[in-house]
Amino acid sequence: MSHDHDDRPRLTEAQAEAALNPPPGRNGGDLVVESLQGLGATTVFGLPGQHALGMFDALRRSSLSYVGLRVENNAGFAADAYGRITGEVAPLLLSTGPGALTSLAALQEAAAASAPVLAISSQIPTAGLGGGRHGYLHELRDQKASFRDVVKSVHTVRTASQIPSAIAAAWESALTAPHGPVWIEIPQDVLLAETTLPPVSAMDATPRELYPRPELTLAAAQLLSRAERPAIIAGGGVVRSDASGKLLALAEKLNAPVVTTFGGKGAFPWEHPLSLQSWLEDRHTTDFLESADVLLVIGSGLGELSSNYHTFSPRGRVIQIEADAGKLESNHPALGIHSDAREALADLLEAVDTREDPTAAERVRTLLRQVRDRIDAQDLTLEQRVLASVREALPDTAPSFWDMTILAYWAWSAFDARHPNTMHSAQGAGGLGYAFPAALGAAAADPTRPVLAVSGDGGSMYSVAELATARQYDLPVTWLIVDDGGYGILREYMTGAFGEATATELARPDFVALAESFGVPAVRTSPDALATDLAKALAEPGPSVVVLPALLRMFAPTHL
């Protein structure tokens, strides 16, 4: 079999000379950072450790920008957000054993949200690999086994010459739809050993495209074109694949109402006449979607939150477009189309007929009025005012990151994310502590615009160490901490289920004084002053903290 040599990169004279006579003083760590540079990386996140020092030493000989966080899990959240915001691979450099394992919760969130994170961990020396009990510091019998169920792919390197290929393979895996985290581990001695291999030049790790099968596209187009009451559920896959424009065009061509999942926030214009917004935890919305004779589900597995806690039972035909084959028909029988959302929407847009429906916009208005009446009957003025103040203060294009907290649960349903890929939360895996370190990662990706993080007092305690990171790198992140004295949603759940709450009440610091001790300006606000104080903090350069003492309540569930 012959190969086409015309497309191969040509080395400059300097590169050719370096290939013949590699510069001295390079080690396996240099091959890591050279490979990342060759693949186009510009920023890496991480936290050093004894076995990983070869990688970190090589950083100073590279052009890569390094953002070091204080806890590995937070470094993973920062990389996750960088990957979501840019759509590019976010390298995450970690040490062995405890350092590696501490990143697991962040990698689970990246997997659930399809964020392309490339975790590169050190390992014990090569002699210790294989499960023997040698007593090395940080030794695990099989470190990668802890990650195999979480990430898309795992790669173990045993020699320096394997490093560039392993990183390229992992890079391609991370960016192949569905995006996700990947894991590489490299032994300490391989990272430290001097290498005579030539410097790594540009590398190709182009992800495989995931196209829909044409016969499935045609079948879906026929169903949608002939439907009497079509509807669309748009999930995070629409955002990840940058397909919002195609979704809008398809919905308008079909006159089909669109609801976005909590992971798909911003995928469809909030105030559009066909927008059902995001009220998925509302029985009126569930009924509306159940009544559709053809339901198009794009980039969602219709999991617990997107199905109103599995109370959703569609009566019509379901068409499901999903890049993750494991999610196809995992909850409901469907015409399953294994494809990247963008590619499938592009093909559908060409194949469907224009469909007139003078009743669609009125049916949307009726549903939203029913939802509004239900919320208005529950005396939740404070909660709606606080969320409206956040929306008023936040610039339309500024990204926001939301922890698992009551205000975030309101935002999932009620917040207008005015642009695609601007609202992000930890609802994929549901872990605490996501918002602030993730916001730091987004600010590292684009320091020209402010970033908002929203946490409760309980979740914020997972991340307070990163105030030092925010100050060290002068990142433009404003952190809104809603202080209700404990784990507010768990307090509600336990009181509702058992009559009283246990283990939910928390001693906490003076958050304003704590932030100021890190050199981060902070203010204590009130519901009346929130919009003004938050807007002012977001407009100032560098990090800031706004503390809102408030006891917020959730709207009543409809799935029980």
PDB file of N, CA, C and O in Angstrom, residues 444-512:
ATOM      1  N   ALA A 444      -9.361  31.908  32.324  1.00  0.00           N
ATOM      2  CA  ALA A 444      -8.054  31.644  31.717  1.00  0.00           C
ATOM      3  C   ALA A 444      -8.184  31.493  30.204  1.00  0.00           C
ATOM      4  O   ALA A 444      -7.288  31.870  29.444  1.00  0.00           O
ATOM      5  N   ALA A 445      -9.325  30.956  29.757  1.00  0.00           N
ATOM      6  CA  ALA A 445      -9.559  30.799  28.318  1.00  0.00           C
ATOM      7  C   ALA A 445      -9.778  32.138  27.633  1.00  0.00           C
ATOM      8  O   ALA A 445      -9.349  32.347  26.496  1.00  0.00           O
ATOM      9  N   ASP A 446     -10.462  33.060  28.328  1.00  0.00           N
ATOM     10  CA  ASP A 446     -10.743  34.373  27.749  1.00  0.00           C
ATOM     11  C   ASP A 446     -10.788  35.413  28.862  1.00  0.00           C
ATOM     12  O   ASP A 446     -11.847  35.682  29.444  1.00  0.00           O
ATOM     13  N   PRO A 447      -9.640  36.017  29.187  1.00  0.00           N
ATOM     14  CA  PRO A 447      -9.598  36.995  30.281  1.00  0.00           C
ATOM     15  C   PRO A 447     -10.134  38.372  29.911  1.00  0.00           C
ATOM     16  O   PRO A 447     -10.073  39.294  30.718  1.00  0.00           O
ATOM     17  N   THR A 448     -10.697  38.516  28.705  1.00  0.00           N
ATOM     18  CA  THR A 448     -11.183  39.834  28.277  1.00  0.00           C
ATOM     19  C   THR A 448     -12.612  40.109  28.720  1.00  0.00           C
ATOM     20  O   THR A 448     -13.101  41.223  28.564  1.00  0.00           O
ATOM     21  N   ARG A 449     -13.319  39.110  29.239  1.00  0.00           N
ATOM     22  CA  ARG A 449     -14.700  39.335  29.669  1.00  0.00           C
ATOM     23  C   ARG A 449     -14.875  38.770  31.071  1.00  0.00           C
ATOM     24  O   ARG A 449     -14.216  37.809  31.457  1.00  0.00           O
ATOM     25  N   PRO A 450     -15.774  39.366  31.859  1.00  0.00           N
ATOM     26  CA  PRO A 450     -15.979  38.874  33.226  1.00  0.00           C
ATOM     27  C   PRO A 450     -16.651  37.510  33.222  1.00  0.00           C
ATOM     28  O   PRO A 450     -17.364  37.153  32.280  1.00  0.00           O
ATOM     29  N   VAL A 451     -16.427  36.761  34.291  1.00  0.00           N
ATOM     30  CA  VAL A 451     -17.045  35.444  34.466  1.00  0.00           C
ATOM     31  C   VAL A 451     -17.721  35.437  35.831  1.00  0.00           C
ATOM     32  O   VAL A 451     -17.178  35.961  36.808  1.00  0.00           O
ATOM     33  N   LEU A 452     -18.911  34.832  35.899  1.00  0.00           N
ATOM     34  CA  LEU A 452     -19.642  34.728  37.157  1.00  0.00           C
ATOM     35  C   LEU A 452     -19.630  33.299  37.652  1.00  0.00           C
ATOM     36  O   LEU A 452     -19.858  32.358  36.881  1.00  0.00           O
ATOM     37  N   ALA A 453     -19.369  33.123  38.962  1.00  0.00           N
ATOM     38  CA  ALA A 453     -19.554  31.839  39.635  1.00  0.00           C
ATOM     39  C   ALA A 453     -20.629  32.012  40.694  1.00  0.00           C
ATOM     40  O   ALA A 453     -20.668  33.035  41.380  1.00  0.00           O
ATOM     41  N   VAL A 454     -21.501  31.007  40.829  1.00  0.00           N
ATOM     42  CA  VAL A 454     -22.578  31.056  41.822  1.00  0.00           C
ATOM     43  C   VAL A 454     -22.512  29.801  42.675  1.00  0.00           C
ATOM     44  O   VAL A 454     -22.571  28.685  42.146  1.00  0.00           O
ATOM     45  N   SER A 455     -22.370  29.974  43.996  1.00  0.00           N
ATOM     46  CA  SER A 455     -22.305  28.845  44.929  1.00  0.00           C
ATOM     47  C   SER A 455     -23.190  29.124  46.140  1.00  0.00           C
ATOM     48  O   SER A 455     -23.508  30.274  46.441  1.00  0.00           O
ATOM     49  N   GLY A 456     -23.534  28.063  46.854  1.00  0.00           N
ATOM     50  CA  GLY A 456     -24.067  28.199  48.195  1.00  0.00           C
ATOM     51  C   GLY A 456     -22.928  28.201  49.192  1.00  0.00           C
ATOM     52  O   GLY A 456     -21.772  27.947  48.833  1.00  0.00           O
ATOM     53  N   ASP A 457     -23.232  28.481  50.446  1.00  0.00           N
ATOM     54  CA  ASP A 457     -22.150  28.504  51.435  1.00  0.00           C
ATOM     55  C   ASP A 457     -21.543  27.116  51.623  1.00  0.00           C
ATOM     56  O   ASP A 457     -20.335  26.976  51.822  1.00  0.00           O
ATOM     57  N   GLY A 458     -22.360  26.053  51.525  1.00  0.00           N
ATOM     58  CA  GLY A 458     -21.819  24.702  51.673  1.00  0.00           C
ATOM     59  C   GLY A 458     -20.880  24.347  50.539  1.00  0.00           C
ATOM     60  O   GLY A 458     -19.737  23.921  50.758  1.00  0.00           O
ATOM     61  N   GLY A 459     -21.321  24.536  49.299  1.00  0.00           N
ATOM     62  CA  GLY A 459     -20.485  24.221  48.140  1.00  0.00           C
ATOM     63  C   GLY A 459     -19.254  25.093  48.047  1.00  0.00           C
ATOM     64  O   GLY A 459     -18.198  24.648  47.580  1.00  0.00           O
ATOM     65  N   SER A 460     -19.368  26.348  48.507  1.00  0.00           N
ATOM     66  CA  SER A 460     -18.225  27.257  48.378  1.00  0.00           C
ATOM     67  C   SER A 460     -17.039  26.784  49.221  1.00  0.00           C
ATOM     68  O   SER A 460     -15.887  27.053  48.877  1.00  0.00           O
ATOM     69  N   MET A 461     -17.315  26.065  50.318  1.00  0.00           N
ATOM     70  CA  MET A 461     -16.226  25.617  51.171  1.00  0.00           C
ATOM     71  C   MET A 461     -15.347  24.578  50.490  1.00  0.00           C
ATOM     72  O   MET A 461     -14.225  24.328  50.921  1.00  0.00           O
ATOM     73  N   TYR A 462     -15.835  23.961  49.412  1.00  0.00           N
ATOM     74  CA  TYR A 462     -15.010  23.049  48.627  1.00  0.00           C
ATOM     75  C   TYR A 462     -13.922  23.810  47.855  1.00  0.00           C
ATOM     76  O   TYR A 462     -12.950  23.226  47.407  1.00  0.00           O
ATOM     77  N   SER A 463     -14.118  25.109  47.661  1.00  0.00           N
ATOM     78  CA  SER A 463     -13.322  25.845  46.676  1.00  0.00           C
ATOM     79  C   SER A 463     -12.607  27.059  47.231  1.00  0.00           C
ATOM     80  O   SER A 463     -11.965  27.783  46.470  1.00  0.00           O
ATOM     81  N   VAL A 464     -12.699  27.322  48.547  1.00  0.00           N
ATOM     82  CA  VAL A 464     -12.156  28.584  49.059  1.00  0.00           C
ATOM     83  C   VAL A 464     -10.653  28.705  48.817  1.00  0.00           C
ATOM     84  O   VAL A 464     -10.142  29.816  48.652  1.00  0.00           O
ATOM     85  N   ALA A 465      -9.928  27.574  48.754  1.00  0.00           N
ATOM     86  CA  ALA A 465      -8.487  27.647  48.505  1.00  0.00           C
ATOM     87  C   ALA A 465      -8.183  28.315  47.176  1.00  0.00           C
ATOM     88  O   ALA A 465      -7.111  28.913  46.992  1.00  0.00           O
ATOM     89  N   GLU A 466      -9.135  28.249  46.231  1.00  0.00           N
ATOM     90  CA  GLU A 466      -8.879  28.796  44.894  1.00  0.00           C
ATOM     91  C   GLU A 466      -8.998  30.317  44.855  1.00  0.00           C
ATOM     92  O   GLU A 466      -8.727  30.924  43.811  1.00  0.00           O
ATOM     93  N   LEU A 467      -9.386  30.951  45.965  1.00  0.00           N
ATOM     94  CA  LEU A 467      -9.252  32.408  46.028  1.00  0.00           C
ATOM     95  C   LEU A 467      -7.791  32.804  45.832  1.00  0.00           C
ATOM     96  O   LEU A 467      -7.498  33.853  45.244  1.00  0.00           O
ATOM     97  N   ALA A 468      -6.878  31.964  46.306  1.00  0.00           N
ATOM     98  CA  ALA A 468      -5.451  32.239  46.102  1.00  0.00           C
ATOM     99  C   ALA A 468      -5.085  32.153  44.624  1.00  0.00           C
ATOM    100  O   ALA A 468      -4.293  32.955  44.111  1.00  0.00           O
ATOM    101  N   THR A 469      -5.671  31.188  43.925  1.00  0.00           N
ATOM    102  CA  THR A 469      -5.430  31.054  42.483  1.00  0.00           C
ATOM    103  C   THR A 469      -5.965  32.270  41.733  1.00  0.00           C
ATOM    104  O   THR A 469      -5.295  32.828  40.856  1.00  0.00           O
ATOM    105  N   ALA A 470      -7.194  32.667  42.078  1.00  0.00           N
ATOM    106  CA  ALA A 470      -7.808  33.827  41.419  1.00  0.00           C
ATOM    107  C   ALA A 470      -6.941  35.065  41.580  1.00  0.00           C
ATOM    108  O   ALA A 470      -6.739  35.838  40.630  1.00  0.00           O
ATOM    109  N   ARG A 471      -6.413  35.250  42.785  1.00  0.00           N
ATOM    110  CA  ARG A 471      -5.569  36.421  43.043  1.00  0.00           C
ATOM    111  C   ARG A 471      -4.213  36.300  42.353  1.00  0.00           C
ATOM    112  O   ARG A 471      -3.711  37.264  41.758  1.00  0.00           O
ATOM    113  N   GLN A 472      -3.621  35.104  42.395  1.00  0.00           N
ATOM    114  CA  GLN A 472      -2.292  34.917  41.813  1.00  0.00           C
ATOM    115  C   GLN A 472      -2.280  35.233  40.320  1.00  0.00           C
ATOM    116  O   GLN A 472      -1.354  35.856  39.819  1.00  0.00           O
ATOM    117  N   TYR A 473      -3.334  34.799  39.618  1.00  0.00           N
ATOM    118  CA  TYR A 473      -3.391  35.000  38.158  1.00  0.00           C
ATOM    119  C   TYR A 473      -4.274  36.192  37.783  1.00  0.00           C
ATOM    120  O   TYR A 473      -4.464  36.460  36.591  1.00  0.00           O
ATOM    121  N   ASP A 474      -4.813  36.883  38.783  1.00  0.00           N
ATOM    122  CA  ASP A 474      -5.624  38.077  38.570  1.00  0.00           C
ATOM    123  C   ASP A 474      -6.754  37.810  37.569  1.00  0.00           C
ATOM    124  O   ASP A 474      -6.971  38.571  36.623  1.00  0.00           O
ATOM    125  N   LEU A 475      -7.497  36.746  37.804  1.00  0.00           N
ATOM    126  CA  LEU A 475      -8.538  36.326  36.867  1.00  0.00           C
ATOM    127  C   LEU A 475      -9.848  37.062  37.142  1.00  0.00           C
ATOM    128  O   LEU A 475     -10.255  37.215  38.298  1.00  0.00           O
ATOM    129  N   PRO A 476     -10.538  37.526  36.087  1.00  0.00           N
ATOM    130  CA  PRO A 476     -11.746  38.360  36.254  1.00  0.00           C
ATOM    131  C   PRO A 476     -12.987  37.540  36.577  1.00  0.00           C
ATOM    132  O   PRO A 476     -13.932  37.461  35.791  1.00  0.00           O
ATOM    133  N   VAL A 477     -12.988  36.925  37.757  1.00  0.00           N
ATOM    134  CA  VAL A 477     -14.113  36.090  38.184  1.00  0.00           C
ATOM    135  C   VAL A 477     -14.785  36.729  39.396  1.00  0.00           C
ATOM    136  O   VAL A 477     -14.125  37.041  40.383  1.00  0.00           O
ATOM    137  N   THR A 478     -16.087  36.925  39.300  1.00  0.00           N
ATOM    138  CA  THR A 478     -16.881  37.372  40.440  1.00  0.00           C
ATOM    139  C   THR A 478     -17.621  36.164  40.998  1.00  0.00           C
ATOM    140  O   THR A 478     -18.333  35.469  40.260  1.00  0.00           O
ATOM    141  N   TRP A 479     -17.448  35.943  42.300  1.00  0.00           N
ATOM    142  CA  TRP A 479     -18.029  34.769  42.952  1.00  0.00           C
ATOM    143  C   TRP A 479     -19.178  35.213  43.837  1.00  0.00           C
ATOM    144  O   TRP A 479     -18.982  35.910  44.826  1.00  0.00           O
ATOM    145  N   LEU A 480     -20.402  34.835  43.459  1.00  0.00           N
ATOM    146  CA  LEU A 480     -21.585  35.106  44.257  1.00  0.00           C
ATOM    147  C   LEU A 480     -21.835  33.910  45.175  1.00  0.00           C
ATOM    148  O   LEU A 480     -22.069  32.791  44.689  1.00  0.00           O
ATOM    149  N   ILE A 481     -21.770  34.149  46.488  1.00  0.00           N
ATOM    150  CA  ILE A 481     -22.008  33.094  47.473  1.00  0.00           C
ATOM    151  C   ILE A 481     -23.335  33.391  48.170  1.00  0.00           C
ATOM    152  O   ILE A 481     -23.482  34.425  48.828  1.00  0.00           O
ATOM    153  N   VAL A 482     -24.307  32.510  47.989  1.00  0.00           N
ATOM    154  CA  VAL A 482     -25.602  32.641  48.661  1.00  0.00           C
ATOM    155  C   VAL A 482     -25.513  31.876  49.980  1.00  0.00           C
ATOM    156  O   VAL A 482     -25.406  30.643  49.986  1.00  0.00           O
ATOM    157  N   ASP A 483     -25.532  32.604  51.080  1.00  0.00           N
ATOM    158  CA  ASP A 483     -25.281  32.026  52.398  1.00  0.00           C
ATOM    159  C   ASP A 483     -26.601  31.796  53.136  1.00  0.00           C
ATOM    160  O   ASP A 483     -27.250  32.740  53.581  1.00  0.00           O
ATOM    161  N   ASP A 484     -26.989  30.514  53.228  1.00  0.00           N
ATOM    162  CA  ASP A 484     -28.211  30.192  53.985  1.00  0.00           C
ATOM    163  C   ASP A 484     -27.910  29.323  55.205  1.00  0.00           C
ATOM    164  O   ASP A 484     -28.817  28.724  55.788  1.00  0.00           O
ATOM    165  N   GLY A 485     -26.631  29.228  55.557  1.00  0.00           N
ATOM    166  CA  GLY A 485     -26.283  28.566  56.809  1.00  0.00           C
ATOM    167  C   GLY A 485     -26.175  27.058  56.747  1.00  0.00           C
ATOM    168  O   GLY A 485     -26.090  26.417  57.792  1.00  0.00           O
ATOM    169  N   GLY A 486     -26.153  26.484  55.559  1.00  0.00           N
ATOM    170  CA  GLY A 486     -26.046  25.034  55.493  1.00  0.00           C
ATOM    171  C   GLY A 486     -26.260  24.514  54.087  1.00  0.00           C
ATOM    172  O   GLY A 486     -26.201  25.260  53.111  1.00  0.00           O
ATOM    173  N   TYR A 487     -26.503  23.223  53.983  1.00  0.00           N
ATOM    174  CA  TYR A 487     -26.826  22.607  52.693  1.00  0.00           C
ATOM    175  C   TYR A 487     -28.328  22.777  52.483  1.00  0.00           C
ATOM    176  O   TYR A 487     -29.147  21.940  52.908  1.00  0.00           O
ATOM    177  N   GLY A 488     -28.707  23.881  51.829  1.00  0.00           N
ATOM    178  CA  GLY A 488     -30.104  24.299  51.784  1.00  0.00           C
ATOM    179  C   GLY A 488     -31.026  23.303  51.127  1.00  0.00           C
ATOM    180  O   GLY A 488     -32.122  23.027  51.625  1.00  0.00           O
ATOM    181  N   ILE A 489     -30.612  22.735  49.995  1.00  0.00           N
ATOM    182  CA  ILE A 489     -31.522  21.824  49.284  1.00  0.00           C
ATOM    183  C   ILE A 489     -31.658  20.517  50.056  1.00  0.00           C
ATOM    184  O   ILE A 489     -32.744  19.925  50.118  1.00  0.00           O
ATOM    185  N   LEU A 490     -30.572  20.059  50.698  1.00  0.00           N
ATOM    186  CA  LEU A 490     -30.661  18.834  51.506  1.00  0.00           C
ATOM    187  C   LEU A 490     -31.544  19.072  52.735  1.00  0.00           C
ATOM    188  O   LEU A 490     -32.275  18.178  53.181  1.00  0.00           O
ATOM    189  N   ARG A 491     -31.475  20.271  53.282  1.00  0.00           N
ATOM    190  CA  ARG A 491     -32.366  20.653  54.389  1.00  0.00           C
ATOM    191  C   ARG A 491     -33.828  20.512  53.939  1.00  0.00           C
ATOM    192  O   ARG A 491     -34.666  19.958  54.664  1.00  0.00           O
ATOM    193  N   GLU A 492     -34.128  21.016  52.728  1.00  0.00           N
ATOM    194  CA  GLU A 492     -35.496  20.905  52.202  1.00  0.00           C
ATOM    195  C   GLU A 492     -35.891  19.454  51.985  1.00  0.00           C
ATOM    196  O   GLU A 492     -36.985  19.022  52.362  1.00  0.00           O
ATOM    197  N   TYR A 493     -34.992  18.682  51.343  1.00  0.00           N
ATOM    198  CA  TYR A 493     -35.310  17.282  51.044  1.00  0.00           C
ATOM    199  C   TYR A 493     -35.583  16.506  52.336  1.00  0.00           C
ATOM    200  O   TYR A 493     -36.549  15.742  52.430  1.00  0.00           O
ATOM    201  N   MET A 494     -34.702  16.676  53.331  1.00  0.00           N
ATOM    202  CA  MET A 494     -34.833  15.892  54.558  1.00  0.00           C
ATOM    203  C   MET A 494     -36.063  16.319  55.363  1.00  0.00           C
ATOM    204  O   MET A 494     -36.777  15.472  55.900  1.00  0.00           O
ATOM    205  N   THR A 495     -36.315  17.607  55.416  1.00  0.00           N
ATOM    206  CA  THR A 495     -37.492  18.080  56.142  1.00  0.00           C
ATOM    207  C   THR A 495     -38.763  17.549  55.482  1.00  0.00           C
ATOM    208  O   THR A 495     -39.701  17.111  56.163  1.00  0.00           O
ATOM    209  N   GLY A 496     -38.771  17.557  54.145  1.00  0.00           N
ATOM    210  CA  GLY A 496     -39.940  17.047  53.430  1.00  0.00           C
ATOM    211  C   GLY A 496     -40.125  15.555  53.624  1.00  0.00           C
ATOM    212  O   GLY A 496     -41.255  15.071  53.753  1.00  0.00           O
ATOM    213  N   ALA A 497     -39.026  14.802  53.663  1.00  0.00           N
ATOM    214  CA  ALA A 497     -39.121  13.343  53.738  1.00  0.00           C
ATOM    215  C   ALA A 497     -39.275  12.830  55.164  1.00  0.00           C
ATOM    216  O   ALA A 497     -39.984  11.854  55.407  1.00  0.00           O
ATOM    217  N   PHE A 498     -38.575  13.486  56.120  1.00  0.00           N
ATOM    218  CA  PHE A 498     -38.498  12.929  57.469  1.00  0.00           C
ATOM    219  C   PHE A 498     -39.035  13.854  58.553  1.00  0.00           C
ATOM    220  O   PHE A 498     -39.028  13.504  59.729  1.00  0.00           O
ATOM    221  N   GLY A 499     -39.460  15.077  58.165  1.00  0.00           N
ATOM    222  CA  GLY A 499     -39.987  15.996  59.148  1.00  0.00           C
ATOM    223  C   GLY A 499     -38.948  16.901  59.774  1.00  0.00           C
ATOM    224  O   GLY A 499     -39.289  17.944  60.334  1.00  0.00           O
ATOM    225  N   GLU A 500     -37.680  16.514  59.720  1.00  0.00           N
ATOM    226  CA  GLU A 500     -36.600  17.378  60.199  1.00  0.00           C
ATOM    227  C   GLU A 500     -35.311  17.001  59.488  1.00  0.00           C
ATOM    228  O   GLU A 500     -35.194  15.908  58.919  1.00  0.00           O
ATOM    229  N   ALA A 501     -34.346  17.906  59.540  1.00  0.00           N
ATOM    230  CA  ALA A 501     -33.088  17.719  58.814  1.00  0.00           C
ATOM    231  C   ALA A 501     -31.961  17.337  59.771  1.00  0.00           C
ATOM    232  O   ALA A 501     -31.929  17.771  60.919  1.00  0.00           O
ATOM    233  N   THR A 502     -31.044  16.529  59.292  1.00  0.00           N
ATOM    234  CA  THR A 502     -29.874  16.110  60.061  1.00  0.00           C
ATOM    235  C   THR A 502     -28.621  16.358  59.216  1.00  0.00           C
ATOM    236  O   THR A 502     -28.623  16.092  58.008  1.00  0.00           O
ATOM    237  N   ALA A 503     -27.578  16.879  59.839  1.00  0.00           N
ATOM    238  CA  ALA A 503     -26.259  17.050  59.208  1.00  0.00           C
ATOM    239  C   ALA A 503     -26.248  18.094  58.099  1.00  0.00           C
ATOM    240  O   ALA A 503     -25.360  18.093  57.259  1.00  0.00           O
ATOM    241  N   THR A 504     -27.235  18.986  58.104  1.00  0.00           N
ATOM    242  CA  THR A 504     -27.296  19.997  57.046  1.00  0.00           C
ATOM    243  C   THR A 504     -26.864  21.378  57.520  1.00  0.00           C
ATOM    244  O   THR A 504     -26.636  22.265  56.688  1.00  0.00           O
ATOM    245  N   GLU A 505     -26.739  21.603  58.842  1.00  0.00           N
ATOM    246  CA  GLU A 505     -26.429  22.945  59.345  1.00  0.00           C
ATOM    247  C   GLU A 505     -24.922  23.097  59.502  1.00  0.00           C
ATOM    248  O   GLU A 505     -24.250  22.199  60.015  1.00  0.00           O
ATOM    249  N   LEU A 506     -24.390  24.240  59.074  1.00  0.00           N
ATOM    250  CA  LEU A 506     -22.940  24.398  58.956  1.00  0.00           C
ATOM    251  C   LEU A 506     -22.437  25.647  59.653  1.00  0.00           C
ATOM    252  O   LEU A 506     -23.005  26.736  59.486  1.00  0.00           O
ATOM    253  N   ALA A 507     -21.357  25.495  60.413  1.00  0.00           N
ATOM    254  CA  ALA A 507     -20.578  26.668  60.800  1.00  0.00           C
ATOM    255  C   ALA A 507     -19.806  27.113  59.571  1.00  0.00           C
ATOM    256  O   ALA A 507     -19.323  26.286  58.796  1.00  0.00           O
ATOM    257  N   ARG A 508     -19.704  28.405  59.360  1.00  0.00           N
ATOM    258  CA  ARG A 508     -18.976  28.879  58.185  1.00  0.00           C
ATOM    259  C   ARG A 508     -18.261  30.169  58.533  1.00  0.00           C
ATOM    260  O   ARG A 508     -18.571  30.831  59.524  1.00  0.00           O
ATOM    261  N   PRO A 509     -17.291  30.547  57.716  1.00  0.00           N
ATOM    262  CA  PRO A 509     -16.507  31.737  58.013  1.00  0.00           C
ATOM    263  C   PRO A 509     -17.253  33.013  57.662  1.00  0.00           C
ATOM    264  O   PRO A 509     -18.323  32.980  57.036  1.00  0.00           O
ATOM    265  N   ASP A 510     -16.674  34.131  58.027  1.00  0.00           N
ATOM    266  CA  ASP A 510     -17.083  35.427  57.495  1.00  0.00           C
ATOM    267  C   ASP A 510     -16.502  35.495  56.082  1.00  0.00           C
ATOM    268  O   ASP A 510     -15.311  35.733  55.897  1.00  0.00           O
ATOM    269  N   PHE A 511     -17.345  35.231  55.092  1.00  0.00           N
ATOM    270  CA  PHE A 511     -16.833  35.101  53.725  1.00  0.00           C
ATOM    271  C   PHE A 511     -16.193  36.396  53.219  1.00  0.00           C
ATOM    272  O   PHE A 511     -15.237  36.353  52.441  1.00  0.00           O
ATOM    273  N   VAL A 512     -16.712  37.534  53.627  1.00  0.00           N
ATOM    274  CA  VAL A 512     -16.134  38.813  53.202  1.00  0.00           C
ATOM    275  C   VAL A 512     -14.720  38.948  53.763  1.00  0.00           C
ATOM    276  O   VAL A 512     -13.766  39.243  53.031  1.00  0.00           O
TER     277      VAL A 512
END
